[in-house]
Every structure is written in C-alpha cells, then in structure tokens.
XYZ file of C-alpha atoms in Angstrom:
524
model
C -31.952 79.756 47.823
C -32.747 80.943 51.552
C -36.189 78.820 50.266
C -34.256 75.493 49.774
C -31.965 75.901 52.994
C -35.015 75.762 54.952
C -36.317 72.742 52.987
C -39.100 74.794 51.421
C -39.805 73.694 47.775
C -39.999 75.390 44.758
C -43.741 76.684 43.459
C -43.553 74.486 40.513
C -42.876 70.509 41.149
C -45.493 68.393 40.379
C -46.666 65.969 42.436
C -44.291 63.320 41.643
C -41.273 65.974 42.467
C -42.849 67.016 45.731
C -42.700 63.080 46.765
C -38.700 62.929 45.224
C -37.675 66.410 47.157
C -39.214 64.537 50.941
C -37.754 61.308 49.924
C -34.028 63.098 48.942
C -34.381 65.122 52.611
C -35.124 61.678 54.201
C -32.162 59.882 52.648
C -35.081 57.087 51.600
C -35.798 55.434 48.341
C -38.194 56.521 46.048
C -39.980 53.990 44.052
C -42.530 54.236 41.534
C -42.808 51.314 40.172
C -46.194 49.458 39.289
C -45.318 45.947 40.242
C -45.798 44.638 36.708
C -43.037 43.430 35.687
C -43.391 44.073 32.097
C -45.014 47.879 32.448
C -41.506 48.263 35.049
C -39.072 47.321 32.472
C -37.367 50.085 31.230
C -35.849 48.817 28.094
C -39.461 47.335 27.329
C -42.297 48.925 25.260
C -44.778 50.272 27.667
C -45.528 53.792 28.107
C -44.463 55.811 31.503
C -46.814 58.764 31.926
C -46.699 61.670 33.913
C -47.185 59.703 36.631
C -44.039 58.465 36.692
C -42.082 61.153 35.306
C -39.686 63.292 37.543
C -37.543 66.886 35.474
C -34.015 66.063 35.390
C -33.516 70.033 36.387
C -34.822 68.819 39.467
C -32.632 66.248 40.436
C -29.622 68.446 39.305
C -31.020 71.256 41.668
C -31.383 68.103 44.864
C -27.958 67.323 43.958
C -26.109 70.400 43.735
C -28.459 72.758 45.760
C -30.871 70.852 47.519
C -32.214 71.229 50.808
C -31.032 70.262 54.313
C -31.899 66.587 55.417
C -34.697 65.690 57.837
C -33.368 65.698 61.534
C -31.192 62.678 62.448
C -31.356 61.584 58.862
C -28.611 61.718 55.961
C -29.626 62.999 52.171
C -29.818 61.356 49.378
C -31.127 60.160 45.560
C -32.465 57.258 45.521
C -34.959 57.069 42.835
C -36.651 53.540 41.300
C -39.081 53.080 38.844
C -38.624 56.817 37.459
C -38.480 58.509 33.801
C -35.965 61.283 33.834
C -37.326 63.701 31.274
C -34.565 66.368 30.143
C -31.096 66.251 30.091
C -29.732 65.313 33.140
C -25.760 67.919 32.564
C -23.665 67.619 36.094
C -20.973 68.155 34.591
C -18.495 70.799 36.212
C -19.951 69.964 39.830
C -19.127 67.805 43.018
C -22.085 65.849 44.059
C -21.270 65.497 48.192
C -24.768 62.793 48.075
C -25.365 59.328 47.278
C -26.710 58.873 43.220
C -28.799 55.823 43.036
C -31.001 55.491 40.334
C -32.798 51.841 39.427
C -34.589 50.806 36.649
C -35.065 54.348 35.612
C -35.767 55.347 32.269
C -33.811 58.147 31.146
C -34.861 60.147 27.920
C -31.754 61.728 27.358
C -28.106 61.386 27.391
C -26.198 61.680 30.832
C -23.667 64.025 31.429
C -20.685 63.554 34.171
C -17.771 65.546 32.382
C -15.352 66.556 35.144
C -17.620 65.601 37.756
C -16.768 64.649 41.392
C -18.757 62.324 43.287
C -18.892 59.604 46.715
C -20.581 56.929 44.543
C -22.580 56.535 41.891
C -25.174 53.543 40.978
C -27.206 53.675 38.104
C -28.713 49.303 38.226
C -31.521 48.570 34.930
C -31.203 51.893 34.404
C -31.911 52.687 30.265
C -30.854 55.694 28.681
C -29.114 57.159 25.091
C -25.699 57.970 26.024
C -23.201 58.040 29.469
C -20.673 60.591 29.388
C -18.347 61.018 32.313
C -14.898 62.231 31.111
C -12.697 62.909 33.444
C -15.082 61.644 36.049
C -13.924 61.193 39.424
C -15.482 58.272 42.137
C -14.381 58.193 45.566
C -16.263 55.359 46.087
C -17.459 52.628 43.583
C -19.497 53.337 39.598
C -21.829 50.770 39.386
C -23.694 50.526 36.062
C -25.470 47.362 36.035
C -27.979 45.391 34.313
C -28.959 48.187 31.858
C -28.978 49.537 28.053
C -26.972 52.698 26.808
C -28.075 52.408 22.959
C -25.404 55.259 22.072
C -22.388 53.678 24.404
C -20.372 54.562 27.407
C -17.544 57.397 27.946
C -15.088 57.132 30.594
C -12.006 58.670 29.136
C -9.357 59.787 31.899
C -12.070 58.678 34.645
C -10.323 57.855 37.991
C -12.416 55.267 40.132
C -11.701 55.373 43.710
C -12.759 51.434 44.211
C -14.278 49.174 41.915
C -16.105 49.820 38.626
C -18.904 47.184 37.844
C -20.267 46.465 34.270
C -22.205 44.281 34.999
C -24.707 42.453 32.568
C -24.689 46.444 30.825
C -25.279 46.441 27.058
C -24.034 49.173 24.932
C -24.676 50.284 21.920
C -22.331 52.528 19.556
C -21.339 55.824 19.292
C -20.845 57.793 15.183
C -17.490 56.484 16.367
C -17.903 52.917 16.657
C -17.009 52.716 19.888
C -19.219 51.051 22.997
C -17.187 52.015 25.587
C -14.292 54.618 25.243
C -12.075 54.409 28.409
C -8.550 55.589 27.431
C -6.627 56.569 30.093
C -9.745 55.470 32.792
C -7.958 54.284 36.342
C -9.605 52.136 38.336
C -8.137 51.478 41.801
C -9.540 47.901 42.697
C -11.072 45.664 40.199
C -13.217 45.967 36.923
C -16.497 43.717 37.115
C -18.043 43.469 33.479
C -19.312 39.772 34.016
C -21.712 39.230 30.754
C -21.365 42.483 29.508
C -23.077 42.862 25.904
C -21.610 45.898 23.238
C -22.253 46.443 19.601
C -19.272 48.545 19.228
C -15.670 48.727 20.029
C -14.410 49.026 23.370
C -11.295 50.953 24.346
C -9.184 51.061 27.023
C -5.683 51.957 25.816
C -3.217 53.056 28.147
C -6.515 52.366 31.279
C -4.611 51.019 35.106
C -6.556 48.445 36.827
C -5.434 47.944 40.385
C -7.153 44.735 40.619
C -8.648 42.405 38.269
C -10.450 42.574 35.245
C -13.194 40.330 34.542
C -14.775 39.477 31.212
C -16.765 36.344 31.971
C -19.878 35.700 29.936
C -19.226 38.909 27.993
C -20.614 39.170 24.461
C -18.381 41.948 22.551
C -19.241 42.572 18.629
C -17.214 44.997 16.619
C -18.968 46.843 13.942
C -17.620 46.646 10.091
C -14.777 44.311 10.579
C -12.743 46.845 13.770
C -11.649 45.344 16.749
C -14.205 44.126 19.472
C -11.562 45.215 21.896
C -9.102 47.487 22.027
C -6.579 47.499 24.841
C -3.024 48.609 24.094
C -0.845 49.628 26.820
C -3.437 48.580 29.257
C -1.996 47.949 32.862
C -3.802 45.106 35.350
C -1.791 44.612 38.536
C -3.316 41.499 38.983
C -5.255 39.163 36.320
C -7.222 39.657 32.931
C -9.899 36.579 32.887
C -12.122 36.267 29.689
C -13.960 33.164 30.396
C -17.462 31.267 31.041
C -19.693 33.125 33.423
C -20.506 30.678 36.146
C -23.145 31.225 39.219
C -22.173 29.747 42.076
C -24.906 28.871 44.814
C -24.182 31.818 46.490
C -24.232 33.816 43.504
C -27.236 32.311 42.096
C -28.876 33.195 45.856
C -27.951 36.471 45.480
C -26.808 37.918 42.054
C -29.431 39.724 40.037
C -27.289 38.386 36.738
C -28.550 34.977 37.414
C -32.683 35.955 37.037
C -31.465 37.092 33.098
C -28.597 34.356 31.878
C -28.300 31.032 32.784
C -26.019 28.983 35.015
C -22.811 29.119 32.638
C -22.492 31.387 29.759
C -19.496 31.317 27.154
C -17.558 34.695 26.339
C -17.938 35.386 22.350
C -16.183 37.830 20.909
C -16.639 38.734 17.541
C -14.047 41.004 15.600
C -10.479 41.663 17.110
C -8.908 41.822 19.756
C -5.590 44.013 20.549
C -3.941 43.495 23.768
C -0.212 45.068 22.061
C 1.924 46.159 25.490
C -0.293 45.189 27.966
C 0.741 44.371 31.338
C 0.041 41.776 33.591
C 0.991 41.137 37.264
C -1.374 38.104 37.495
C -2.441 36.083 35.024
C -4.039 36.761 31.182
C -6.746 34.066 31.357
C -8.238 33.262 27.960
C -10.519 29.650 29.179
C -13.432 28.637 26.471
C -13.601 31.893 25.198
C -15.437 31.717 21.182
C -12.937 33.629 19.292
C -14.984 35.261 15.579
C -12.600 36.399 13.456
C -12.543 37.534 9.848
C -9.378 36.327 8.120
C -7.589 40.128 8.304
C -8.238 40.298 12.151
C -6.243 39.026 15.226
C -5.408 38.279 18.487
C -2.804 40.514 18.636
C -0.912 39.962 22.170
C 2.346 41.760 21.112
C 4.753 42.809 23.155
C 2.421 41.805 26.302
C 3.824 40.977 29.584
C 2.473 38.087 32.335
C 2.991 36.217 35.153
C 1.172 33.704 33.607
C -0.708 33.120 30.190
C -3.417 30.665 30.052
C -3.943 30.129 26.190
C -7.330 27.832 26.402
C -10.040 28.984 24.110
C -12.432 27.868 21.344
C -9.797 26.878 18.014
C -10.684 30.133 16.013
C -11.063 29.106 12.640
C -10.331 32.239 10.853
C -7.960 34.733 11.870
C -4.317 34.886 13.716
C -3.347 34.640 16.759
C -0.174 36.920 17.487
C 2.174 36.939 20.119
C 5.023 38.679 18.758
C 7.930 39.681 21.198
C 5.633 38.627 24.230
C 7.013 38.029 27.793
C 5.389 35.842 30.105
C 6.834 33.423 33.249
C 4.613 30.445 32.495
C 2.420 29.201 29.501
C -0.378 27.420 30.350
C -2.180 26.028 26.555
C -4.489 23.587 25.351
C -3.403 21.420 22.272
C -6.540 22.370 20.136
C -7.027 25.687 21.240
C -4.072 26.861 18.639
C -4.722 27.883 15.256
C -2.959 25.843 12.259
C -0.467 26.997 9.809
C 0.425 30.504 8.797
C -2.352 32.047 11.522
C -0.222 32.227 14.599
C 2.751 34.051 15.110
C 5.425 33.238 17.761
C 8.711 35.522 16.519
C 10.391 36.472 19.627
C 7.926 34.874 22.314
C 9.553 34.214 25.436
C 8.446 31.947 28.207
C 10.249 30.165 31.374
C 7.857 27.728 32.323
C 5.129 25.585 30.189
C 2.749 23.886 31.560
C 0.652 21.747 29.100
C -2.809 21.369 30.003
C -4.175 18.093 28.873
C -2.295 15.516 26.348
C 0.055 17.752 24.279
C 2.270 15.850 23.099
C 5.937 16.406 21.628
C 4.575 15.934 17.722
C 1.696 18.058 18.472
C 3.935 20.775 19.604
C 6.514 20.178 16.859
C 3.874 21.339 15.110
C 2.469 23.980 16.796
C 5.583 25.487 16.381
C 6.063 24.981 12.960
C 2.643 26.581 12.311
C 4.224 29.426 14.153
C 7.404 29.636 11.083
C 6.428 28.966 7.682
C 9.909 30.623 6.968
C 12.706 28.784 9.608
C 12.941 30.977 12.775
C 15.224 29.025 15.379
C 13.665 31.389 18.662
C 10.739 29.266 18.640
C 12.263 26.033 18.924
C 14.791 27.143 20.752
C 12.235 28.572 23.616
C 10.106 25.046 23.589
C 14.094 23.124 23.992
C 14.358 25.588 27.119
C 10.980 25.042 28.067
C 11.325 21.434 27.856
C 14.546 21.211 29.947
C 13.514 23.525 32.482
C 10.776 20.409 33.509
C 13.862 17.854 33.357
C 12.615 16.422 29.980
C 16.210 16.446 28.462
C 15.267 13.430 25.331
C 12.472 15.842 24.354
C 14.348 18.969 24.503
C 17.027 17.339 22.092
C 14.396 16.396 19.884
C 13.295 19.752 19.508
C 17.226 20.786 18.736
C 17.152 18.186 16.209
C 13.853 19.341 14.455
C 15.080 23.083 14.396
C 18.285 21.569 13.001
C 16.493 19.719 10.364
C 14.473 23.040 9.221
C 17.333 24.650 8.928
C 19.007 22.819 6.512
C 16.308 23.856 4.317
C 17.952 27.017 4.397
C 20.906 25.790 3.221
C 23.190 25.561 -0.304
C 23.344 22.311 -1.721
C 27.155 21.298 -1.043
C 26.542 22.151 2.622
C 22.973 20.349 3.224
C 24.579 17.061 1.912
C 27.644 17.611 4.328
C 24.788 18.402 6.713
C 22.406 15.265 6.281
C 26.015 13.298 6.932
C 25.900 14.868 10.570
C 22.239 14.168 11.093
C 22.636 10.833 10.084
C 25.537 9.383 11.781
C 24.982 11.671 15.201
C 21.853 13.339 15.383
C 24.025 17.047 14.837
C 26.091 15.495 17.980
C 22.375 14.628 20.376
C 22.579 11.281 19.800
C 26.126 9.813 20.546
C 25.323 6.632 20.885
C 24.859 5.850 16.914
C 28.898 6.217 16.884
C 28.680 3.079 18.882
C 26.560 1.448 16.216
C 28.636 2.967 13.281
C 31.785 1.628 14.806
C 30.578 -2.137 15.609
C 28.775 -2.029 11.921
C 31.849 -0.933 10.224
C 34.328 -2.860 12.801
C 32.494 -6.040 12.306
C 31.784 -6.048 8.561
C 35.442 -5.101 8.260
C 36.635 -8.224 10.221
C 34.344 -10.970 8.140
C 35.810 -9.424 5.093
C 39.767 -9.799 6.471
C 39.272 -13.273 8.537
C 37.715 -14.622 5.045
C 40.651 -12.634 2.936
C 43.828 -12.128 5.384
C 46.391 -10.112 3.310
C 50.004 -11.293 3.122
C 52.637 -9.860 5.156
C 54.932 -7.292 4.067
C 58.219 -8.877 6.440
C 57.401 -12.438 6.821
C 59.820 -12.880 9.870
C 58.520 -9.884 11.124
C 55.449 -9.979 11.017
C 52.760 -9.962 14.360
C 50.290 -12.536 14.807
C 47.341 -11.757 12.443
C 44.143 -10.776 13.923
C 41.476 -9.368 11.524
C 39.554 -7.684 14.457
C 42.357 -5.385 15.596
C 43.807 -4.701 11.735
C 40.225 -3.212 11.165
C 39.931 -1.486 14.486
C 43.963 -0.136 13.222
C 42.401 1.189 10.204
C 38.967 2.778 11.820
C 40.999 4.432 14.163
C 42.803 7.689 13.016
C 46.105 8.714 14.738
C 46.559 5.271 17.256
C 48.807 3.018 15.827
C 48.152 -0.808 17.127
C 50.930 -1.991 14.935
C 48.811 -4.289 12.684
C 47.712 -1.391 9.562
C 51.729 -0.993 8.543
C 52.548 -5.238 9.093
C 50.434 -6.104 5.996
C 50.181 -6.008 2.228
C 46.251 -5.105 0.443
C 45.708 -5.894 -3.101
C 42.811 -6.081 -5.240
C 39.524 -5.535 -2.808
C 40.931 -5.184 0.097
C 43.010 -2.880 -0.436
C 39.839 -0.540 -1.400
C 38.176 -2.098 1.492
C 40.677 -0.813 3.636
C 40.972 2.596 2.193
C 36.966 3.142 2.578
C 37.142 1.997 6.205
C 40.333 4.816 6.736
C 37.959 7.217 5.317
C 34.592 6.354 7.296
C 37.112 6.229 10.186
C 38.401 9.566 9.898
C 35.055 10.703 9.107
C 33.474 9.485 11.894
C 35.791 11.048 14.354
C 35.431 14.345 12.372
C 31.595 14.245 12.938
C 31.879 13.312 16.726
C 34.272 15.833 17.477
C 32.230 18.503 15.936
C 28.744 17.280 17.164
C 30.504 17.427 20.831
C 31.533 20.758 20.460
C 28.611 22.119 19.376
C 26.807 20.319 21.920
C 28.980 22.327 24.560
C 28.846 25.751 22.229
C 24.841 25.524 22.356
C 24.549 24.649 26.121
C 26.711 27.076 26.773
C-alpha cells in the first residue's frame, strides 16, 4: 500500500492500465477510442481487443485505494472508449472520486449495493446488469444513452440531485422488471426523456423532489404485466409523459438528438398503475400511445393533483380508471376518452375543468355515461359542480336533469310514471318556466270551451258578471277563491271539463312546489 501512496504502480498492469493509473493521478480523461464510429460503438458488433481492455480489479483498486494525484491536480476516472473485463463489485465502499465512464463496454454486471459516492456518470456505456441498492449520490447518477440487457436496480437509492435516464434502454431481469426502484429518492428531478425498457418498471412508494419526465419514452411490459408500476409514488412537482421535442438549443447541444428525431411520441405498451400517487404539480398525459390488452388499465386510483391533463392517443382496448381520484383542475380532450364500460369515474373529484378543444355538453353527457353503465349520481353530480363553478348555470341544470332521467331507470313502475309527470311539466323543478306554458295552455283552452258553453247560474239575482277567463283561472287555482267557481251550475261536459282543470290545477301546484324545494334541498 506504502507502493500506491507514493503513486508507484503495481508489477502487473498492462500497458493499457499503466496509461488509466497516470490518467486517474492526473484527474484527465482517458480515451481509447479508434475514431470509427462503428468499431467505437459499444452496443455494436465489433471486437475490442486487448488493446482496449482495462481489469475491472483495477479500477476498483484506483477507486478505493488508489494513489495520490499529480501536484496541483485533482483525481479521478474518467475512462472512454474502454472494455471493463471482470466484475466491476463496489459495493460496501465510499468512492471520495469522480466515476465517469463513456461508451465503455462492460462485460459484466455492475455492482453499487450500499455504495456511497460524489457522482456517478456512466453516458453509451453497455453492460449486463446495474445494481445499486441502497446506493447513495451526493451529487447527480447519470446513465445515459446506453444498453443494460438484464435491467436496472435502484431499490432504496437516495440521489442527492438529479437522476438522468436518458435515451437508456433496458432489458429485463428473471423478474420482469427493467428498472426496480421501490423506495429510490431522488431530491431534484428524474430525466428519462426517450427512455426504451422491455420489462416492467417500478417505482412504488419512490419521492421525486422535482419533476419526472417521460417524454419520448418507449416502455413494453413483458407477458401482459404492467409497463409501469408506480403506486404510492410521490412527485412534488409534475409527472409529464409526452412527445419528446428538441428545441434549437437542445438540438445544438443534446446528444439525444444525433439518435431520434425532432419529436418522438411516448408508447407504452402494457399497463400502467399510478394507484395513490401524489402530485404537487401537474400529471401530464399529452399524445401519449396508450397499448393495452383488454384486462389491463390505466389505473389512476386514489391519485392526487394539482392538475390532471387527460390528452392522449384514444386507447382502443383497455380501461382507463380513476376511481376515488382527487385533483384541483381537469384538463381533457374529447377523443382522448375511452367509450362505454372502459373508463371508470366512481368517486372522482375535481374543482375546476377546463375543456381543451370543442367538448361539448352531449359529448360529455356521454363521457359520463360511459363512466356508469349502472346509474351512479357522483359523476354527474361532479360535471353539474364543475359546470357551475365556470358560471355555466343552463348546462349545469342539464346535467341535473340527465342524472335525474337515469335515475328513474332505477325506479318501480308506480313511481317512474309519477316521476316522468315531474320531468315533463318542470324539468324535476330546473325549468320553471313550462308552468307558465302549462297554465296559459290549460287557462286558455279552458276559456274557449266556457265563452262557447257559459253554464247557468246557480242564484240568478245573485249572480256576478260572467267572465269565462277568470271562472277557469277560479278553477286552475287551488285555495284562492275569485268568487266565480261557486256562482255557477256545470252539467254534461263541462262539468267534467271543469273537474279535469281542478285536478291539473292542483297538480300543477303540487309539482311546482316540490320541484322548488328540491331545487333549494340540492343547492343546499
């Protein structure tokens, strides 16, 4: 060891790990590439030799007992161009030097378990497996642009800054599973712009401190499991599964931009489960190509949002859940919501809705209907609070009336007839002006029918003036007495006539009396 503190090397490094050990004490990259792009791919076919081939025992022995840096300089592993031969097992350690390893070609598996480390970069980097359980960054994990054929661990990882995905694809584990994160925390944001998996990825009960960002990713789930997995998962601010888009700046400056083009959709095939997430921002779900067998779903139950921007692809298999789901304002597209029976709105709760585009009232009659093949009144009674929360009162009573309406479906026969009365002469009490209209109809067909057939007087001498229009209005109107219903003698038709019109009369005042109070009841 006295050897290494002095900067001496060991007796047996080749060539290649004599250059490594003076670049490490320099704190200066190490490259090795050829400049041929195709022989410098590591996720391509050509052969790396010896010439290019560096012991990962080595780089564990710069990293954990290495030697003192060159005067005025500061160590570190920077390495480019490389295959890592051997398993590369810091587990158990704290690496107190920079890891930066690009487009490195690693034969076997990685191993962080319970590792401690500033930051760590691994950019184009292929190799079987990741495993960094329990992993702790102080700085950012950067894992960009390469392949992992046997997936990703990160389970109970703490990130001190930002974790970037990056344009990584991942392959599976015996488990499945592309990425296993449960429990990872992440202080700042999660970058996984275009990220590519085979396999399932997890992050139940995983804290975000910033953002997460899904755009352009491509996530398949093997056998019919979910492509993603992310119960309980907590993002202080927003969730955004969208198009990948490069900017100028980004396409001056991004190394995703050289591989994908300008704008990429997200696809995600298999399902996804979001049940209890959290949300301080907004869950952002904009173009996103939704694959789903018809037993899988977009399960959103129970999740909770500042804001939920429902805008993807129409899947046209599967269901879209949002059971018992809190959120402050809904932001949807018209055609982005499944049809009947696939999507589930039982005990969704929103404050403000924002359509995006024309959505209008029919269309969202029957999204909600799609939502309650068996009546549920929460749903309508949400999009009626929705509704007059923007001031659009007529359309919030139409919604009242439609959940009405379904209701009486629900009904026994004595009481749905008794119940079609109130819809049709008051709208259930939201539309008051068709007493109006029943009154003039059956105050006017009344008064023909008297001025053409006046009925004699029961006291000639005292007798009033006869005037069919009030002797009709006498016998519409229950409990005021105008003095002209007890002056006069019916017979024949009239007198059924005038016994009908008693009836409707009474009637009529029943049914506006009850729709106004439970107009009042249901505002209240």
């Amino acid at each position: 060891m006295a050897g290494y503190d002095s900067g001496e090397m060991p007796q047996d490094l080749t060539a290649v790990e004599r250059g490594m050990w003076q670049a490490y004490r320099n704190g200066a990259p190490y490259d090795l590439r050829t400049g041929i792009p195709s022989h410098d791919d590591p996720c391509g076919g050509h052969v790396w030799g010896a010439d290019r081939a560096v012991r990962a025992r080595i780089i564990a022995l710069l990293l954990l007992d290495g030697p003192p840096a060159l005067p005025g300089r500061a160590p570190a592993l920077k390495l480019t161009g490389c295959r890592i031969s051997g398993p590369l097992d810091l587990s158990n350690s704290h690496l107190t030097v920079p890891l930066h390893l690009q487009q490195c070609r690693l034969d076997e598996p990685v191993r962080l378990v319970d590792c401690r480390a500033g930051t760590v970069t691994l950019h184009g980097c292929r190799a079987p497996r990741l495993e960094a359980r329990r992993l702790t960054v102080e700085g950012d994990l950067q894992l960009t642009r390469g392949e992992l054929d046997q997936g990703l661990v990160l389970a109970q990882a703490t990130i001190g800054t930002d974790l970037t995905l990056e344009g990584l694809r991942l392959g599976r584990d015996e488990r499945g599973r592309a990425l296993d994160a449960d429990g990872l925390n992440v202080t700042q944001d999660v970058n996984a712009d275009c990220l590519e998996s085979t396999g399932e990825l997890s992050l139940r009960g995983a804290r975000v401190g910033g953002t997460v960002s899904l755009r352009g990713c491509r996530l398949r789930g093997p056998h019919g499991t979910p492509a993603l997995t992310a119960s309980r998962l907590a993002v202080e601010e927003s969730f955004v599964l969208a198009p990948f888009v490069a900017t100028a700046d980004l396409a001056a400056g991004s190394m995703l931009v050289s591989s994908y083009s300008r704008s990429r959709h997200a696809e995600i095939q298999g399902g996804v489960v979001l049940d209890g997430a959290t949300f301080g921002g907004a869950l952002v779900l904009e173009r996103a190509r939704l694959v789903l067998d018809d037993s899988q779903e977009l399960s959103l139950r129970g999740i909770q949002a500042t804001e939920l921007v429902f805008a993807p692809e129409r899947p046209p298999r599967g269901r879209v859940v949002l059971q018992d789901a809190v959120v402050e304002r809904l932001v949807d597209l018209a055609g982005s919501w499944p049809g009947d029976g696939r999507l589930v709105l039982r005990g969704f709760t929103y404050t403000d809705l924002v359509p995006r585009g024309y959505f209008p009232l029919a269309r969202r009659l029957e999204w909600v209907h799609a939502a309650t093949p068996e009546f549920e009144p929460g749903p309508y009674d949400r999009l009626a609070a929705g509704l007059q929360a923007r001031g659009e009162d007529a359309d919030a009573h139409t919604v009242l009336l439609a959940k009405l309406r379904r209701r009486r479906e629900t009904l026994p026969a004595p009481l749905r007839v008794w119940d079609a009365v109130q819809d049709l002469a008051l709208g259930y009490g939201y539309r008051p002006g068709r007493a109006a209209v029943w009154l003039t109809l059956l105050l006017t067909g009344g008064s023909l029918w008297f001025a053409r057939n006046p009925p004699p007087p029961l006291k000639p001498d005292e007798a009033p003036h006869w005037e069919p229009f009030i002797y009709t209005l006498d016998l519409l109107l229950p409990v005021l007495d105008l003095g002209q219903e007890a002056a006069w003698r019916t017979t024949g038709a009239s007198q059924w006539i005038a016994l009908v019109l008693v009836i409707l009369g009474w009637l009529l005042a029943t049914i506006v009396t009850a729709g106004a109070a439970a107009v009042i009841l249901r505002r209240n």
